[in-house]
PDB file of C-alpha atoms in Angstrom:
ATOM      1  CA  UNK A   1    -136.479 -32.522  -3.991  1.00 52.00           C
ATOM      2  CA  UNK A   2    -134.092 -32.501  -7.450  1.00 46.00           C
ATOM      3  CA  UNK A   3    -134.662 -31.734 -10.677  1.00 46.00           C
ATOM      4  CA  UNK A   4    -132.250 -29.983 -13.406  1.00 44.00           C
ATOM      5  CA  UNK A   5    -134.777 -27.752 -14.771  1.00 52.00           C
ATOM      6  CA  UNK A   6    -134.097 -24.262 -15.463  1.00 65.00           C
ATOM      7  CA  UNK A   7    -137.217 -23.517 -13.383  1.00 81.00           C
ATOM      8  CA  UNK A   8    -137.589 -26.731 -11.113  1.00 87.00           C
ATOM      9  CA  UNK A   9    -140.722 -25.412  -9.226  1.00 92.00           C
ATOM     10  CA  UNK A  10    -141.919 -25.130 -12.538  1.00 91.00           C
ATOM     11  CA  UNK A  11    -141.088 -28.579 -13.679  1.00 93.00           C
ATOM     12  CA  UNK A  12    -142.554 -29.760 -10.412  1.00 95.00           C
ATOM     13  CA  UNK A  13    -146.201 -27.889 -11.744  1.00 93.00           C
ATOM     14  CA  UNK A  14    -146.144 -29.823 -14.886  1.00 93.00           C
ATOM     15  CA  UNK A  15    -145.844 -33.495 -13.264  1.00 96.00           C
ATOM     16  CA  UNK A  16    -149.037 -36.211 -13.988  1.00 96.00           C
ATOM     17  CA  UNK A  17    -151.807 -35.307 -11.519  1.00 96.00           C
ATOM     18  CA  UNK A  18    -150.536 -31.910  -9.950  1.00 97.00           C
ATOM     19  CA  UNK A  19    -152.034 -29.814 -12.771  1.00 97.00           C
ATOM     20  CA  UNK A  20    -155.619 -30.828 -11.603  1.00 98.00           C
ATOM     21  CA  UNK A  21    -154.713 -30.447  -8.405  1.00 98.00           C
ATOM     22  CA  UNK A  22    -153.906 -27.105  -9.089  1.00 98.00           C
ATOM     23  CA  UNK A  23    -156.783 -26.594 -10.672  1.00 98.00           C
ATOM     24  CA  UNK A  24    -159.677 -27.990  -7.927  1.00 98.00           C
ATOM     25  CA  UNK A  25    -157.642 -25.982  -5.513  1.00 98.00           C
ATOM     26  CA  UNK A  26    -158.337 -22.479  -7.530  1.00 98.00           C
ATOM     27  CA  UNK A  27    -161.677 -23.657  -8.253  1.00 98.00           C
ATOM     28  CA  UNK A  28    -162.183 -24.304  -4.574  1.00 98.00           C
ATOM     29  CA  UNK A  29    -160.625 -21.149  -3.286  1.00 98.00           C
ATOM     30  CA  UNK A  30    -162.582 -18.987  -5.764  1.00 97.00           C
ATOM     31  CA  UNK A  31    -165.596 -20.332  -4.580  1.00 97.00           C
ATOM     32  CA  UNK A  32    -165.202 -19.447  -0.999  1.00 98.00           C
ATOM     33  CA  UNK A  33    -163.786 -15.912  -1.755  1.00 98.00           C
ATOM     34  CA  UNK A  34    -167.477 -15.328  -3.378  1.00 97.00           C
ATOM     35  CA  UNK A  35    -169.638 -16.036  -0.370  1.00 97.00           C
ATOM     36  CA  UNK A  36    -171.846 -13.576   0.646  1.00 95.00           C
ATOM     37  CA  UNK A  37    -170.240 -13.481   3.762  1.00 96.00           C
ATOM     38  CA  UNK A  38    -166.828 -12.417   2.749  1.00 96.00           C
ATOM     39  CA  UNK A  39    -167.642  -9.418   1.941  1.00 93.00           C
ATOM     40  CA  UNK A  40    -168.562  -8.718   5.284  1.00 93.00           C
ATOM     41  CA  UNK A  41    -167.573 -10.429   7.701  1.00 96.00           C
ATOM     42  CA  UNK A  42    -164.001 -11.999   6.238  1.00 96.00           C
ATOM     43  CA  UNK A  43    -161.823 -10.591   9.400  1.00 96.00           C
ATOM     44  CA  UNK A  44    -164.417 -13.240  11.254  1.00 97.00           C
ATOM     45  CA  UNK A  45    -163.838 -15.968   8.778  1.00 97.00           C
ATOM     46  CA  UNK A  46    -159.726 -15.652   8.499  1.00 97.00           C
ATOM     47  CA  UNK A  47    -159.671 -15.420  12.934  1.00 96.00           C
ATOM     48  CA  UNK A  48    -161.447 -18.673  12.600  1.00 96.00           C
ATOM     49  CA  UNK A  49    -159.616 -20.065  10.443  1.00 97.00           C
ATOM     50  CA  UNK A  50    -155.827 -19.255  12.044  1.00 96.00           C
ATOM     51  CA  UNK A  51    -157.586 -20.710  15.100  1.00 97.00           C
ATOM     52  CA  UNK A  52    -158.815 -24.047  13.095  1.00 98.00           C
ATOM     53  CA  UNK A  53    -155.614 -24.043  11.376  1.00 98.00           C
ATOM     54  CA  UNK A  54    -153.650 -24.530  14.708  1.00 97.00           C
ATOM     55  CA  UNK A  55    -155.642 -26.938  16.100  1.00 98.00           C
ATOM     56  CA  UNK A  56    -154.953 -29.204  13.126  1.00 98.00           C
ATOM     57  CA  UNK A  57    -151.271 -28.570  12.774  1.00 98.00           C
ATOM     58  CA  UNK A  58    -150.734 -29.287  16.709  1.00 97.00           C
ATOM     59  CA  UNK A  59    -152.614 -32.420  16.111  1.00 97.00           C
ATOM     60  CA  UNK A  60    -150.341 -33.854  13.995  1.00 97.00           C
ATOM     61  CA  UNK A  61    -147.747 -32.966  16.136  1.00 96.00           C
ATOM     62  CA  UNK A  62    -149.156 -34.731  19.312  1.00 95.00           C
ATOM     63  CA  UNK A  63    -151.605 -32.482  20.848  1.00 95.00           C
ATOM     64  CA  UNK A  64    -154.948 -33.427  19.633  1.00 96.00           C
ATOM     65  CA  UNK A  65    -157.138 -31.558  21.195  1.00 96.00           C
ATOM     66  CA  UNK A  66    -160.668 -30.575  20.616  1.00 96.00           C
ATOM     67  CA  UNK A  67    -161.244 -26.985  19.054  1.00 96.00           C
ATOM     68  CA  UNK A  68    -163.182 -25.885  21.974  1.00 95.00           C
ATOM     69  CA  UNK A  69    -160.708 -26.869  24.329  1.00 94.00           C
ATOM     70  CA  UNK A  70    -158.239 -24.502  22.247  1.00 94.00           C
ATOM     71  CA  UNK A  71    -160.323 -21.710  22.340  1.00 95.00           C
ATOM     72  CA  UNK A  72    -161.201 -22.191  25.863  1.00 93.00           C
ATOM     73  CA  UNK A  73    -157.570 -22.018  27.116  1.00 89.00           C
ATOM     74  CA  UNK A  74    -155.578 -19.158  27.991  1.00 86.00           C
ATOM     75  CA  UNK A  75    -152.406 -20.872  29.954  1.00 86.00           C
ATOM     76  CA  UNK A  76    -150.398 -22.651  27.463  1.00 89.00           C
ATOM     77  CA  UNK A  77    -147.298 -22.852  29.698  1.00 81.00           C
ATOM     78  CA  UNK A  78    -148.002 -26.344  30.946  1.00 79.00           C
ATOM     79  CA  UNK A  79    -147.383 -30.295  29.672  1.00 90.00           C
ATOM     80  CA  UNK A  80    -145.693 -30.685  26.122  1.00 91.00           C
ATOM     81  CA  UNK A  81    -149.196 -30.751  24.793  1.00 95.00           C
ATOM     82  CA  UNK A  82    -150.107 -27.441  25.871  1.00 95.00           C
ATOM     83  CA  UNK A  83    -147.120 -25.905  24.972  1.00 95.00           C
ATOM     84  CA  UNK A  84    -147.429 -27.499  21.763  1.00 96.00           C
ATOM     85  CA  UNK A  85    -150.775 -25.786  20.999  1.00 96.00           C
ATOM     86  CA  UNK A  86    -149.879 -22.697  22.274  1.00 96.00           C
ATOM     87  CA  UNK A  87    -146.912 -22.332  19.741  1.00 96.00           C
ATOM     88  CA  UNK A  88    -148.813 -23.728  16.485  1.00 97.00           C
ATOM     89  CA  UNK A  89    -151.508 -21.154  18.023  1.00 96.00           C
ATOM     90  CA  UNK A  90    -148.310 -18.371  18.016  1.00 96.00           C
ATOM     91  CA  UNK A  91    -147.361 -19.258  14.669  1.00 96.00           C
ATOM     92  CA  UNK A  92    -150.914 -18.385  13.316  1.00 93.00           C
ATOM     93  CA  UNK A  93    -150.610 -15.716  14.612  1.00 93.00           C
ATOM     94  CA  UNK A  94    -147.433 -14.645  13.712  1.00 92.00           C
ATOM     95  CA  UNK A  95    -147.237 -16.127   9.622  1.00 89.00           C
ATOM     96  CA  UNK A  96    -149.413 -12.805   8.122  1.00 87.00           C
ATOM     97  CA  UNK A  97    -146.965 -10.669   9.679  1.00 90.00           C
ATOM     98  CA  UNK A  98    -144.155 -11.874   7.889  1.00 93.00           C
ATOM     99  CA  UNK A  99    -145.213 -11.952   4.359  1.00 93.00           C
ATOM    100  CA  UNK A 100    -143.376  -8.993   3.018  1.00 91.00           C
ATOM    101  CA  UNK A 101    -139.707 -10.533   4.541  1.00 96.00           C
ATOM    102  CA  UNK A 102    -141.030 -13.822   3.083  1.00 96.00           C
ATOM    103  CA  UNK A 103    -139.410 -13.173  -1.071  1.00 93.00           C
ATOM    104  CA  UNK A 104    -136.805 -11.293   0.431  1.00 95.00           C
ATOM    105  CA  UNK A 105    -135.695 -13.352   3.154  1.00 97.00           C
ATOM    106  CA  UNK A 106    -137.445 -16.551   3.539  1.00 97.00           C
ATOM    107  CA  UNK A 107    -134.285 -18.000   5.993  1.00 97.00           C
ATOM    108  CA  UNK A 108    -135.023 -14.979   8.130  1.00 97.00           C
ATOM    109  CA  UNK A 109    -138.399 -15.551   8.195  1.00 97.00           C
ATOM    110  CA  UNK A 110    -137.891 -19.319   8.985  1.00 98.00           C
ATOM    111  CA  UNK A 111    -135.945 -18.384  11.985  1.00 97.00           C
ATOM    112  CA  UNK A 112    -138.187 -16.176  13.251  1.00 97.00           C
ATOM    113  CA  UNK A 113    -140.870 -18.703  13.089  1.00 97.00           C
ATOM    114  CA  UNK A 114    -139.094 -21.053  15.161  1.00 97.00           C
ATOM    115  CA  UNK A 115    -138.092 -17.504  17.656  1.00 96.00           C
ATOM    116  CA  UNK A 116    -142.053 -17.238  17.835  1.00 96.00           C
ATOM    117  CA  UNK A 117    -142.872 -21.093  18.181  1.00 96.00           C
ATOM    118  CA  UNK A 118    -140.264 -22.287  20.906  1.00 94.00           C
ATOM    119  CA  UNK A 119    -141.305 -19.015  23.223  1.00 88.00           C
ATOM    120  CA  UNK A 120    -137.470 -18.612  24.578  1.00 85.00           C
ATOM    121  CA  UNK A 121    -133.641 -17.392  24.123  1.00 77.00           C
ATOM    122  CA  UNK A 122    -132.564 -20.497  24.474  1.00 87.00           C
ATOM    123  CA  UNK A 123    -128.590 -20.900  22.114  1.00 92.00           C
ATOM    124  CA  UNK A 124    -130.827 -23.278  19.658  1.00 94.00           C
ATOM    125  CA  UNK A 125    -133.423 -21.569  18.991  1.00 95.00           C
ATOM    126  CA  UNK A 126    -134.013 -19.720  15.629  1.00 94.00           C
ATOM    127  CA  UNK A 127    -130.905 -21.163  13.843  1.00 96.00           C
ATOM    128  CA  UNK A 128    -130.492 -24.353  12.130  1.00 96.00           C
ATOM    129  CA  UNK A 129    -129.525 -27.286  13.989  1.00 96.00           C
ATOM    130  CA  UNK A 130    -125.654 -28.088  14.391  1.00 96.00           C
ATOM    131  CA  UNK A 131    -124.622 -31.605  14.461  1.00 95.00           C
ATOM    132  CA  UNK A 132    -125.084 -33.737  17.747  1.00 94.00           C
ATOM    133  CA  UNK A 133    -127.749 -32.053  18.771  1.00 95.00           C
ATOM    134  CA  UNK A 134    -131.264 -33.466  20.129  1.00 93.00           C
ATOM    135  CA  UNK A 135    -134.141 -33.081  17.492  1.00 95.00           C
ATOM    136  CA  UNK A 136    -137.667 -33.437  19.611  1.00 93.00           C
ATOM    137  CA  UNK A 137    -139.651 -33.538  16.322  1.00 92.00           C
ATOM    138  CA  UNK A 138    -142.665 -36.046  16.546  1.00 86.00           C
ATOM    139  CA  UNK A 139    -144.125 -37.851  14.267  1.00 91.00           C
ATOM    140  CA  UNK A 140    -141.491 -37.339  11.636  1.00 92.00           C
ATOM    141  CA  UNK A 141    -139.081 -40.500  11.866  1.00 91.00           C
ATOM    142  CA  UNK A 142    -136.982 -40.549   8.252  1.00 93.00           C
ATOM    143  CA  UNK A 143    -133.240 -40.111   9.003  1.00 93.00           C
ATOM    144  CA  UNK A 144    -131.743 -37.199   9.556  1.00 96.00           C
ATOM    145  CA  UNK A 145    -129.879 -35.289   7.227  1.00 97.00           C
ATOM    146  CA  UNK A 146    -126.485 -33.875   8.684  1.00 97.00           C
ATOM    147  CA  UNK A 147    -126.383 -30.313   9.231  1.00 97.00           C
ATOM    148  CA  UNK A 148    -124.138 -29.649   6.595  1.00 97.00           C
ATOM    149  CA  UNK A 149    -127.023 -30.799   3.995  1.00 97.00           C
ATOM    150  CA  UNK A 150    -129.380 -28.485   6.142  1.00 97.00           C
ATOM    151  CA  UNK A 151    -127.401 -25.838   5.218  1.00 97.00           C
ATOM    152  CA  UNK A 152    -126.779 -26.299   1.793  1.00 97.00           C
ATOM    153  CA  UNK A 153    -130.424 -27.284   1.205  1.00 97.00           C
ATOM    154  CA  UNK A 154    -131.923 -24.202   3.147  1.00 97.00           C
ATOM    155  CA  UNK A 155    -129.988 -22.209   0.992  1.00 97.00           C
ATOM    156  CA  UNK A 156    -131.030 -23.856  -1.964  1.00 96.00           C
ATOM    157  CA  UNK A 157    -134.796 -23.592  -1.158  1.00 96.00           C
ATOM    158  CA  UNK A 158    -134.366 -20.086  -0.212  1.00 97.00           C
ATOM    159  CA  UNK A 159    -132.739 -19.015  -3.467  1.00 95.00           C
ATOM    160  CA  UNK A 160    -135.614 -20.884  -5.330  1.00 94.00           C
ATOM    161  CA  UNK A 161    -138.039 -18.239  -3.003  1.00 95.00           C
ATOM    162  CA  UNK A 162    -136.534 -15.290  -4.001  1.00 95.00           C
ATOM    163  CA  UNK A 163    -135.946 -15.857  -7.708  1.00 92.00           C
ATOM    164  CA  UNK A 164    -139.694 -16.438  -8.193  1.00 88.00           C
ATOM    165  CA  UNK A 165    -141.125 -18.563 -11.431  1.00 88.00           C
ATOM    166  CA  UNK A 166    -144.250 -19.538 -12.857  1.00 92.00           C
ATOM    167  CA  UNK A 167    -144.795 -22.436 -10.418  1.00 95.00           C
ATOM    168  CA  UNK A 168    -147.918 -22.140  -9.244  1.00 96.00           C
ATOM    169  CA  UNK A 169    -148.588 -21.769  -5.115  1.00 97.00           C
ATOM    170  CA  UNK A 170    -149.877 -24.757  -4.302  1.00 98.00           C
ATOM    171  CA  UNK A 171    -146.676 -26.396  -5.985  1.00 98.00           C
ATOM    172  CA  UNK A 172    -144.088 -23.873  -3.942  1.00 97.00           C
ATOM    173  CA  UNK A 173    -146.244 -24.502  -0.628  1.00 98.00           C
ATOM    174  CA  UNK A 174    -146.135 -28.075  -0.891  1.00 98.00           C
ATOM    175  CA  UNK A 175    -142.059 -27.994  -1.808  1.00 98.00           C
ATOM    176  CA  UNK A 176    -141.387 -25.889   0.666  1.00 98.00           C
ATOM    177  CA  UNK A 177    -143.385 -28.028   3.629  1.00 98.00           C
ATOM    178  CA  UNK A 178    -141.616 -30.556   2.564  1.00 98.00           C
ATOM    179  CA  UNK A 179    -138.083 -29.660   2.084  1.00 98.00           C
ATOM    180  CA  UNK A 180    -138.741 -28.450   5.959  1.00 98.00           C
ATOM    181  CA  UNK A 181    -140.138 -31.716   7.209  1.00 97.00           C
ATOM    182  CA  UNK A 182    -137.401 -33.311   5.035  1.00 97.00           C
ATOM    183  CA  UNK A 183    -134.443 -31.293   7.029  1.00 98.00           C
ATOM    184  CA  UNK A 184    -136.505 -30.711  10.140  1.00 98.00           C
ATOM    185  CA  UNK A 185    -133.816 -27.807  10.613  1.00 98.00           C
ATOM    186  CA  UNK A 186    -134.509 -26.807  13.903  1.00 97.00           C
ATOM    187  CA  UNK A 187    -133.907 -28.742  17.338  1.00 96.00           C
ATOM    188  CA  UNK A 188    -138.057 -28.485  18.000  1.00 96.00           C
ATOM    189  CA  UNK A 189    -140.977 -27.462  16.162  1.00 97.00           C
ATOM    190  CA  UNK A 190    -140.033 -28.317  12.448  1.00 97.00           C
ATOM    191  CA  UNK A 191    -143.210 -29.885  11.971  1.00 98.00           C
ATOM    192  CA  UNK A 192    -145.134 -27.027  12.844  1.00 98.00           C
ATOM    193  CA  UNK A 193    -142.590 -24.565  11.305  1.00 98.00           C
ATOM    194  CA  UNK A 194    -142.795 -26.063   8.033  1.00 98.00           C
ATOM    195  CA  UNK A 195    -146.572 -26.131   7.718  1.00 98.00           C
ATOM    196  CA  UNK A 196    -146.828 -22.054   8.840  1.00 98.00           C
ATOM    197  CA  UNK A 197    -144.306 -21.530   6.453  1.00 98.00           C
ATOM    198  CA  UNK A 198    -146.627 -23.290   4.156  1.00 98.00           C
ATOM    199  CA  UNK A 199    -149.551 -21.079   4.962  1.00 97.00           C
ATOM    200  CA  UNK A 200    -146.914 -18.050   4.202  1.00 97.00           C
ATOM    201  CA  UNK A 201    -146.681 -19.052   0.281  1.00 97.00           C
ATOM    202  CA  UNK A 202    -150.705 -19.904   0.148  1.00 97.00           C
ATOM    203  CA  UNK A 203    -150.929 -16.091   1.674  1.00 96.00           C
ATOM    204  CA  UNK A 204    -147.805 -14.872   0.289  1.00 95.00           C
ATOM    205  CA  UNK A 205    -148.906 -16.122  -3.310  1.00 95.00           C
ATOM    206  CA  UNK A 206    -152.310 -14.304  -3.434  1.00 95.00           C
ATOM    207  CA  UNK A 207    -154.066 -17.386  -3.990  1.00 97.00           C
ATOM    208  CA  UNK A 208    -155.597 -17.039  -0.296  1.00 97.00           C
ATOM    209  CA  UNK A 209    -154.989 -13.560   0.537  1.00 96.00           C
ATOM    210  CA  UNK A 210    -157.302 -13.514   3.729  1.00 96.00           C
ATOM    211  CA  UNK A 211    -155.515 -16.576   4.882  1.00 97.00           C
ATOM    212  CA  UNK A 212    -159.429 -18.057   4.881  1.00 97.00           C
ATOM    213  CA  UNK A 213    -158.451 -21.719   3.755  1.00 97.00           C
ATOM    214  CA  UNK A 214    -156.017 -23.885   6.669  1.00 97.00           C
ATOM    215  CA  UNK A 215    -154.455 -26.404   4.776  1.00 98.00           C
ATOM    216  CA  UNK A 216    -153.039 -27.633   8.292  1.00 98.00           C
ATOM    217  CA  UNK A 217    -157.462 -28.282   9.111  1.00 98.00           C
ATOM    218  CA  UNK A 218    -156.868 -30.824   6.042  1.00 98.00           C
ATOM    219  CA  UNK A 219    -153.565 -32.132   6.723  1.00 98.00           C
ATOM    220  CA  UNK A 220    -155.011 -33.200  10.501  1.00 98.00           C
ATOM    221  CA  UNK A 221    -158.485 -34.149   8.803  1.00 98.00           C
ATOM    222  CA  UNK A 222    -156.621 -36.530   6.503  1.00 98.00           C
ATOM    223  CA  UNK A 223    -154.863 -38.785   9.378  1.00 97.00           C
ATOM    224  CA  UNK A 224    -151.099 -38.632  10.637  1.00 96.00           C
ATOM    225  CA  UNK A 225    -150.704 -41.661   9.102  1.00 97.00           C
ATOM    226  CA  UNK A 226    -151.545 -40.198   5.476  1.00 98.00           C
ATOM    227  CA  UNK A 227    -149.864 -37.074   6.197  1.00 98.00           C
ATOM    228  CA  UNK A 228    -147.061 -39.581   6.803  1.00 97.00           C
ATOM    229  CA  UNK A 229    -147.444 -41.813   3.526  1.00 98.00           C
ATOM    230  CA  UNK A 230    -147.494 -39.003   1.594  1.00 98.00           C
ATOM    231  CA  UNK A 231    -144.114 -37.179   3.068  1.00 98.00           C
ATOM    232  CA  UNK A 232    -142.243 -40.737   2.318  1.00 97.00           C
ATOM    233  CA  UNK A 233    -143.794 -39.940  -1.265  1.00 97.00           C
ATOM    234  CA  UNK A 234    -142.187 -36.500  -1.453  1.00 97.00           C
ATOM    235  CA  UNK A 235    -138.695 -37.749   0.459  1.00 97.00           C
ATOM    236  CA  UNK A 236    -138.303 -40.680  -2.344  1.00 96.00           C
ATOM    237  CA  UNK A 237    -137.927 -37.933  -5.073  1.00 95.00           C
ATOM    238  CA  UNK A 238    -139.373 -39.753  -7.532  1.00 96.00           C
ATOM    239  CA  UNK A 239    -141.608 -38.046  -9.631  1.00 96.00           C
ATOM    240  CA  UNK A 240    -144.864 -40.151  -8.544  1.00 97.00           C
ATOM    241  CA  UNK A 241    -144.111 -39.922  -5.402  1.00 98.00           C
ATOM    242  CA  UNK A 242    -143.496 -35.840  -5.184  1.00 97.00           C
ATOM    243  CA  UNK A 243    -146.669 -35.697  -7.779  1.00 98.00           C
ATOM    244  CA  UNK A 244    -148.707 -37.691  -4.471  1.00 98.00           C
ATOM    245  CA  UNK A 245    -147.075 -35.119  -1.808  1.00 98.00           C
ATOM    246  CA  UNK A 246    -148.315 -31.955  -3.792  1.00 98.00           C
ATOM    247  CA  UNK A 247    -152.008 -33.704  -4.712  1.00 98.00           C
ATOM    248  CA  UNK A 248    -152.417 -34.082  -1.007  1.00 98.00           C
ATOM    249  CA  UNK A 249    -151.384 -30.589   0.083  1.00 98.00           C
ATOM    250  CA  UNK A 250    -154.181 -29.563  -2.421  1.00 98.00           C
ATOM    251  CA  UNK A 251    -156.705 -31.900  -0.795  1.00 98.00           C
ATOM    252  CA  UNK A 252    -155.522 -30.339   2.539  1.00 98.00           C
ATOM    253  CA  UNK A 253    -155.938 -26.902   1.144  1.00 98.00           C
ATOM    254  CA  UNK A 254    -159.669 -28.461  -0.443  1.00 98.00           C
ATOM    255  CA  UNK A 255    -160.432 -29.284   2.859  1.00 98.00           C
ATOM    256  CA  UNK A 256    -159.512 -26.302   4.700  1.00 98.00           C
ATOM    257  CA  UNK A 257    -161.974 -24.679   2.278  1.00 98.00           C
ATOM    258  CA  UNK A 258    -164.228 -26.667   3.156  1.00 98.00           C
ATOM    259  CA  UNK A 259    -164.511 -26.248   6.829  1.00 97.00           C
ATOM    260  CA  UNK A 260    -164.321 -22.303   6.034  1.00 97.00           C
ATOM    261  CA  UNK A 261    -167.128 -22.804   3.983  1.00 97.00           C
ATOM    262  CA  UNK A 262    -169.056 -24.273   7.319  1.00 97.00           C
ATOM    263  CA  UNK A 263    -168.048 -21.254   8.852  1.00 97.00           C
ATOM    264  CA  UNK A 264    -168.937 -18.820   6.604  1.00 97.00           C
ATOM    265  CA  UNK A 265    -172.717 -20.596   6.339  1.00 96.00           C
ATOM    266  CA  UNK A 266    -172.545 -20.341  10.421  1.00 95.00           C
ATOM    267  CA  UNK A 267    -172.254 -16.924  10.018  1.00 95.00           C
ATOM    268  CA  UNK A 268    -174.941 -16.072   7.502  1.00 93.00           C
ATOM    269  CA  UNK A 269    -177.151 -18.439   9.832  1.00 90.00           C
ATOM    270  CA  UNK A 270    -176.412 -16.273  13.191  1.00 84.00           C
ATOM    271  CA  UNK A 271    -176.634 -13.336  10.781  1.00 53.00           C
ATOM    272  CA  UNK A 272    -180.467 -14.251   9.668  1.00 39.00           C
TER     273      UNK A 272
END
């Protein structure tokens, strides 16, 4: 992601197609804020939704299993798929605590993501990657940048967090999900790193406070091989093709609404 604009997130907002993104998405999230059953019962609606949101984001990271089996399962420690669940299911856990480090310190909040997601003290864990080392990172297969660009674009991304704008969040969520699929800075987990630290901005932003809409429920409902097409979009840095990566992180945060929605009508249902 380039651009010479004084306010480059900003820029980014203004592209063909992301303003009505931008748009459906506040339309969408304003709608589910004013069900009847948020005013009640939103601690019920935002558990379910960390718990959806994990299930969607492990998906697309190899471990697709059914939500039932996730909330079924206590033991975690097993096969790559299970411990692949249970640290997108740590990470949901983990993003609303971090929101106030998040403007401040978004590296330090990066790292602690991947501390939280890889479970151990191993040397590579919760730093960026150094060069020559192993990157497990599935699904992700666009070349690798060297960890000197890491670096330099970490720091780049983090200084665009901290000096703020007028983007709006769906715009900064989408960048920054992509700048970390784009470095996959860490030796494991990127994937699933960069779509909590997604979820931080949507939170972060106060456009979903009550982290009640998973965008990582629409990124999984959409396909891998979308989520895919769409990434090569954002990594060709053309402006069409960064316009298509932010329209589908809204559709992912549309759908995420959506399946929130189906909870929240669950509830009032039971509730009857």
């Amino acid at each position: 992601m380039s651009t010479n604009a004084a306010d480059p997130l900003a820029a980014l907002g203004a592209l063909p197609g992301v303003p009505d993104a931008v748009d459906s998405v506040r339309k969408a999230v304003d709608r589910v804020y004013g069900h009847r059953v948020m005013r009640r019962r939103s601690n019920e609606v935002t558990s379910e939704a960390a718990l959806r949101g994990a299930r969607g984001s492990a998906a697309l990271s190899g471990a697709d299993w059914a939500l039932e089996e996730v909330r079924r399962r206590t033991d975690f420690g097993g096969d790559q798929e299970a411990r692949t669940v249970g640290a997108s299911l740590r990470l949901g856990a983990e993003a609303g605590q971090l929101l106030s480090i998040w403007r401040q310190s978004p590296l330090r909040v990066l790292a602690r993501l991947h501390l939280v997601a890889a479970g151990d003290n191993a040397d590579s864990v919760g730093r960026p990657r150094r060069d020559g080392e192993k990157v497990d990172e599935p699904l992700i297969e666009a070349p690798l940048p060297d960890a000197a660009e890491v670096a330099g674009r970490l720091d780049g991304l983090a200084e665009l967090i901290i000096a703020g704008g007028s983007a709006p969040a769906l715009v900064t969520a989408a960048v920054v999900h992509g700048e970390l699929l784009a470095l996959r800075p860490f030796t494991s987990y990127s994937g699933l790193v960069a779509r909590a630290a997604e979820r931080v901005v949507l939170i972060g932003s106060g456009l979903d406070p009550k982290a009640i809409c998973p965008a990582e429920v629409g990124h999984a409902e959409q396909g891998r091989a979308a989520y895919v097409a769409a990434f090569e979009g954002y990594l060709s840095g053309t402006p069409e093709g960064v316009a298509a990566w932010i329209a589908h992180c809204g559709r992912s945060v549309e759908l995420g609404v959506r399946e929130s929605t189906a909870v929240c009508e669950a509830l009032q249902r039971g509730a009857a």
